[in-house]
PDB file of C-alpha atoms in Angstrom:
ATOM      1  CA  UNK A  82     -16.711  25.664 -76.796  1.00 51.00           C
ATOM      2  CA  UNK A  83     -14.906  24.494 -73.988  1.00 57.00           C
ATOM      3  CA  UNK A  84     -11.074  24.360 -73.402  1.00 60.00           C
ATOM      4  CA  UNK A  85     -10.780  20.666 -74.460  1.00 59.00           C
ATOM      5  CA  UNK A  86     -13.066  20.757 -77.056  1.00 71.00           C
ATOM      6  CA  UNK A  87     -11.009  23.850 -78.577  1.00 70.00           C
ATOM      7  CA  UNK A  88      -7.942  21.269 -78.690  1.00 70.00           C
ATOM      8  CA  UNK A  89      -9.896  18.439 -79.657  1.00 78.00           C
ATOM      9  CA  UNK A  90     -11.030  20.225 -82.781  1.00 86.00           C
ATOM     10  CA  UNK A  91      -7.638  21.741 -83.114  1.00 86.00           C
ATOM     11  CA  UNK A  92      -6.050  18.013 -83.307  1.00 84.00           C
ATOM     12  CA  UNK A  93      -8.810  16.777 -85.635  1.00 89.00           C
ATOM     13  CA  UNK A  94      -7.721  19.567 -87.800  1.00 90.00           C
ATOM     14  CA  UNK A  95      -4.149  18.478 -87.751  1.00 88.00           C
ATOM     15  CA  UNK A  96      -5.115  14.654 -88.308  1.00 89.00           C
ATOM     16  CA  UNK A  97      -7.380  15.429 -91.262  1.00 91.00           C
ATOM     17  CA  UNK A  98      -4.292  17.709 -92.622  1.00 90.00           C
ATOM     18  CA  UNK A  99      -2.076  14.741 -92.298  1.00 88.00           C
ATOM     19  CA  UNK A 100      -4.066  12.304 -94.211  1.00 89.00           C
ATOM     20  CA  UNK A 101      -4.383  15.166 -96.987  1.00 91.00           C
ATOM     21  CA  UNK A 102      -0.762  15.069 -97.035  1.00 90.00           C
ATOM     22  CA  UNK A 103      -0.655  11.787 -97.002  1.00 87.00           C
ATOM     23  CA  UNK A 104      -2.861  11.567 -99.902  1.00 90.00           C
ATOM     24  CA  UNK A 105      -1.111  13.740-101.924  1.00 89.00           C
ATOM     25  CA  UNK A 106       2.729  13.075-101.444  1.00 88.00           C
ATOM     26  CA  UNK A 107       2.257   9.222-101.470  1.00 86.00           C
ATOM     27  CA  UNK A 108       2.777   6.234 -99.324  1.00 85.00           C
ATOM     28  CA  UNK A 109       6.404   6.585 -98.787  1.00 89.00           C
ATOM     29  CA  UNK A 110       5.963   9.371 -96.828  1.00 87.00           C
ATOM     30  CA  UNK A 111       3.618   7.837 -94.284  1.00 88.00           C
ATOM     31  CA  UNK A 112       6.147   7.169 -91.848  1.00 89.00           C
ATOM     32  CA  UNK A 113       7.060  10.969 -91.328  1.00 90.00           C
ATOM     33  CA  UNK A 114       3.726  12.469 -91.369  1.00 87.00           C
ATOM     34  CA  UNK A 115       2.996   9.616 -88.817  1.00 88.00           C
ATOM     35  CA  UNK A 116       5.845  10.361 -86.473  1.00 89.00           C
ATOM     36  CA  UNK A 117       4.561  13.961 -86.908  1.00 89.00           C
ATOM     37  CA  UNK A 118       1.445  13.634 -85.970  1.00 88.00           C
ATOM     38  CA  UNK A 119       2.305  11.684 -83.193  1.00 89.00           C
ATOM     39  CA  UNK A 120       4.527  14.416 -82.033  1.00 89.00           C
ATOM     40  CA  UNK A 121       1.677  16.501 -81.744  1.00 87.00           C
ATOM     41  CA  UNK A 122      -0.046  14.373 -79.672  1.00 88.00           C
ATOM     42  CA  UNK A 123       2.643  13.765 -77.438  1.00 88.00           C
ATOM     43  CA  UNK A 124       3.339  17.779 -77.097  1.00 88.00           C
ATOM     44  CA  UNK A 125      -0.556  17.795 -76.148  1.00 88.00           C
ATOM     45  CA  UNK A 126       0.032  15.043 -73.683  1.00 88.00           C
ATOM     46  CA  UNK A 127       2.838  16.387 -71.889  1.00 89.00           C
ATOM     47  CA  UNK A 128       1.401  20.119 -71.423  1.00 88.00           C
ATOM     48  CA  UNK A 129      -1.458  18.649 -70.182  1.00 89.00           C
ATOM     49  CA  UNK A 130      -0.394  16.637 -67.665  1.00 92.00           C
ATOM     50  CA  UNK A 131       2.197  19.534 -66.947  1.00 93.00           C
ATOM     51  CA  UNK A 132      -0.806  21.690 -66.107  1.00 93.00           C
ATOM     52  CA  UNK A 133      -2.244  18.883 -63.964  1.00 93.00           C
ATOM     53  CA  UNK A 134       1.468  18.621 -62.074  1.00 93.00           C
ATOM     54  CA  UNK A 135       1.725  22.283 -61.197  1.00 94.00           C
ATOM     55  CA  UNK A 136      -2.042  22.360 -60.418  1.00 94.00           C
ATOM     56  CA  UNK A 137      -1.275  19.824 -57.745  1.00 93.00           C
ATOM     57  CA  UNK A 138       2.046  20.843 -56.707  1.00 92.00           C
ATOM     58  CA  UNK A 139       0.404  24.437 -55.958  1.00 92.00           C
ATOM     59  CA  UNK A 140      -2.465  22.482 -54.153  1.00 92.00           C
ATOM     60  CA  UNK A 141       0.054  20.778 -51.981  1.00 91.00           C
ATOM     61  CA  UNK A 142       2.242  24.113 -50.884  1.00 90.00           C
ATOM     62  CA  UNK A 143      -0.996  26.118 -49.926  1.00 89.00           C
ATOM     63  CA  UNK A 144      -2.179  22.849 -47.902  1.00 87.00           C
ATOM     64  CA  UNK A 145       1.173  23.182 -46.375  1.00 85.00           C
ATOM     65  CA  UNK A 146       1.183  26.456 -45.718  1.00 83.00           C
ATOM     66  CA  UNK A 147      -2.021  26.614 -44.467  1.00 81.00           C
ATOM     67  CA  UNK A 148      -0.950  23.659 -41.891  1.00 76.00           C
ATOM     68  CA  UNK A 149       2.310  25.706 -41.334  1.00 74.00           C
ATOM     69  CA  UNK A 150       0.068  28.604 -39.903  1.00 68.00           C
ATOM     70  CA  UNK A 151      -2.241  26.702 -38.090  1.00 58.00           C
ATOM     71  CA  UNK A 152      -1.467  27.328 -33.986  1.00 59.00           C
ATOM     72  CA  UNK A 153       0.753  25.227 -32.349  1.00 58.00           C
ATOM     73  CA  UNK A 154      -0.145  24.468 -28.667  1.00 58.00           C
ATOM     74  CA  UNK A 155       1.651  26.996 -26.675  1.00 56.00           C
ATOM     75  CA  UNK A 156       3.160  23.853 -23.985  1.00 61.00           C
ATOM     76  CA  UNK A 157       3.162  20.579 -24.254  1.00 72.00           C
ATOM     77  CA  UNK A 158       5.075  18.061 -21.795  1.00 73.00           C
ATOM     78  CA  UNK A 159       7.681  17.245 -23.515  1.00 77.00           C
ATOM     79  CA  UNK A 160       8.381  20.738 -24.138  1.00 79.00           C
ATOM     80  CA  UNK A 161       8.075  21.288 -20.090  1.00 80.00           C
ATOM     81  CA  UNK A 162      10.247  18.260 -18.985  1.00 81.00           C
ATOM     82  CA  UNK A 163      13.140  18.899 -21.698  1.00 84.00           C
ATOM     83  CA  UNK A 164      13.566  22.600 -20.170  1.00 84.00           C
ATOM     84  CA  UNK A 165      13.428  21.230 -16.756  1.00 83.00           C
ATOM     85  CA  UNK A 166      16.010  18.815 -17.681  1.00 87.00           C
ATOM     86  CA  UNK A 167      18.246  21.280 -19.192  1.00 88.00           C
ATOM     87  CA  UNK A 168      17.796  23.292 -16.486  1.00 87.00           C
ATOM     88  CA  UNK A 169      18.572  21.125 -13.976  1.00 86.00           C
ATOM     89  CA  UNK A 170      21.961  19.615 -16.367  1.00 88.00           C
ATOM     90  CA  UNK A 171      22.808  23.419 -16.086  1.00 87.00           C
ATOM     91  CA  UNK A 172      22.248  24.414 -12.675  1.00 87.00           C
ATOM     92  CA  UNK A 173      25.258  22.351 -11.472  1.00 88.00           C
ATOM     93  CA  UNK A 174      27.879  23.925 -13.460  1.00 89.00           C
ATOM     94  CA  UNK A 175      26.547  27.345 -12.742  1.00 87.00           C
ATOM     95  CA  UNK A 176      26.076  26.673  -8.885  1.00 89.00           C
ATOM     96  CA  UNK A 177      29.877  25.445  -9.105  1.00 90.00           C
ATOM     97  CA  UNK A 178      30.839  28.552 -11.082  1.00 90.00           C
ATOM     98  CA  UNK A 179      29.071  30.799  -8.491  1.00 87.00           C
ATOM     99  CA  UNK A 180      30.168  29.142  -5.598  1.00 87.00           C
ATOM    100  CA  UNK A 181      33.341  29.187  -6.543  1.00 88.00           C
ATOM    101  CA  UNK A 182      34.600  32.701  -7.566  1.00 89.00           C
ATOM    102  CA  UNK A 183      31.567  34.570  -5.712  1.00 88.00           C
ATOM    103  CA  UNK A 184      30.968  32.498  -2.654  1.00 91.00           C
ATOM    104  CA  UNK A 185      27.504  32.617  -0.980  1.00 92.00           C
ATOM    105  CA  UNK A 186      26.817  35.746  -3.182  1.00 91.00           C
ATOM    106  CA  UNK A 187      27.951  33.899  -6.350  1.00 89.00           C
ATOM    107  CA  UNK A 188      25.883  30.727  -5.748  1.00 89.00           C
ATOM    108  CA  UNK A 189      22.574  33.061  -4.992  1.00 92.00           C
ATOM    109  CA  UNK A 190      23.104  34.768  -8.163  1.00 91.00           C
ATOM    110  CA  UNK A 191      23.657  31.564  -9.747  1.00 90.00           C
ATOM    111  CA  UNK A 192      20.289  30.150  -8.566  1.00 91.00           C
ATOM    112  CA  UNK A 193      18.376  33.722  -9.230  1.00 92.00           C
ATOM    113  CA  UNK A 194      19.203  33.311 -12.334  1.00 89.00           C
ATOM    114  CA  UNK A 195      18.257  29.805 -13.111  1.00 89.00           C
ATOM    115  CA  UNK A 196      14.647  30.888 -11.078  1.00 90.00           C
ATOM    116  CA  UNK A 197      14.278  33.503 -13.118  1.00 89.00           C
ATOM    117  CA  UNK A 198      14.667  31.671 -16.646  1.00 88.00           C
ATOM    118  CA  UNK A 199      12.185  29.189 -15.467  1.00 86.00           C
ATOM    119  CA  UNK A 200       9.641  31.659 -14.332  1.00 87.00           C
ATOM    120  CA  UNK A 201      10.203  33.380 -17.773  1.00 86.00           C
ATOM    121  CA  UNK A 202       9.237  30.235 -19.050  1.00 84.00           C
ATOM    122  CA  UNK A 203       6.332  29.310 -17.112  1.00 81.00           C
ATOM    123  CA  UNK A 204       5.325  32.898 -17.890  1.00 81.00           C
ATOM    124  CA  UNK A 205       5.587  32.502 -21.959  1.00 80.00           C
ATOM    125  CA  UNK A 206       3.649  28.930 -21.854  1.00 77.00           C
ATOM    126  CA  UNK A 207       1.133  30.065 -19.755  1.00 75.00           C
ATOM    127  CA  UNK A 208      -0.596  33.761 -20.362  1.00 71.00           C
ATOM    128  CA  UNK A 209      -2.366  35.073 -17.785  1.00 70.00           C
ATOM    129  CA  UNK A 210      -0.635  32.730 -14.614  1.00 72.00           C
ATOM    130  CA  UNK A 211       0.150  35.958 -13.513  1.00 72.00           C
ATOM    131  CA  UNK A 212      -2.538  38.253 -13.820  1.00 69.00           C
ATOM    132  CA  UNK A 213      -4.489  37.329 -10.874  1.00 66.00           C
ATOM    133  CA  UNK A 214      -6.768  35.141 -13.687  1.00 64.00           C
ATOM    134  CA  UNK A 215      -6.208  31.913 -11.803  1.00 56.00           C
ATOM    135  CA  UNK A 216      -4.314  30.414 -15.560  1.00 52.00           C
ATOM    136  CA  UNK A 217      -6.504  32.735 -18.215  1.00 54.00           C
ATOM    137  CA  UNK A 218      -5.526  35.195 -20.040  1.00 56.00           C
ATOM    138  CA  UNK A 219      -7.226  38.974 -19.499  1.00 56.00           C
ATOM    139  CA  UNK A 220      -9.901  40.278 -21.995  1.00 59.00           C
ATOM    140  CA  UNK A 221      -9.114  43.890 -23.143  1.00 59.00           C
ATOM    141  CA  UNK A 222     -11.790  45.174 -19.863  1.00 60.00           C
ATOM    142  CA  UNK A 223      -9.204  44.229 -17.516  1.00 59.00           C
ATOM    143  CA  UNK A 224     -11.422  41.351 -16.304  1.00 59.00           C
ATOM    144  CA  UNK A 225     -10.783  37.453 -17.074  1.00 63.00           C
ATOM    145  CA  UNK A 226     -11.744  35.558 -19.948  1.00 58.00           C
ATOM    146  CA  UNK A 227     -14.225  32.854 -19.495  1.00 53.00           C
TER     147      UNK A 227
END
């Protein structure tokens, strides 16, 4: 016998106890044993759909985390153009900064530093610019990946 079957028969069992009841204490209790009844029902009701709401609220957070895992692309172009933007917005003030309190010397460091940042970025989007695999990334030989 089946889940639902289990509580069908369980609720047939409480209707035929109802009319019993209702057979034996008379019609002016109808009303109550009614309402009752109908409780029970509505108690069965509202677990059900209960169950149904959790079932699909767990369905929903493991689609979402599986869609939370799932791998991003490593660099898009927006992502490029807003760090060369910011980049660019914060090269002035640092190129006045260096210039200013460290000369020649300053401004070089200045611009070093805002070379190097980019090139750290360029290095992070990209795997394997650097290893000689013309943009791929290295297998674990050593060689490039195809």
């Amino acid at each position: 016998m089946s889940g639902m079957d289990a509580r069908d028969a369980e609720l047939k069992k409480e209707l035929d106890a109802t009319l019993r009841a209702r057979r034996e204490l008379g019609e002016e209790y109808e009303p109550a044993l009614i309402d009752s009844f109908l409780e029970k029902v509505d108690q069965r009701i509202d677990g059900a759909v209960e169950r149904r709401v959790r079932r699909q609220l767990a369905e929903q957070q493991m689609t979402a985390a599986r869609e939370s895992r799932a791998p991003r692309p490593m660099d898009s172009w927006g992502d490029r153009f807003g760090f060369a933007i910011v980049s660019l917005v914060l090269a002035v003030p640092l190129s006045a900064i260096g210039g200013t309190q460290g000369g020649l010397p300053g401004l070089l460091a200045a611009w070093l530093g805002i070379v190097g940042v980019n090139v750290a970025q360029i290095a992070r989007t990209n795997p394997g610019l650097f290893s000689g695999c013309g943009g791929g990334r290295k297998d674990r030989d050593g060689g490039c990946e195809e």
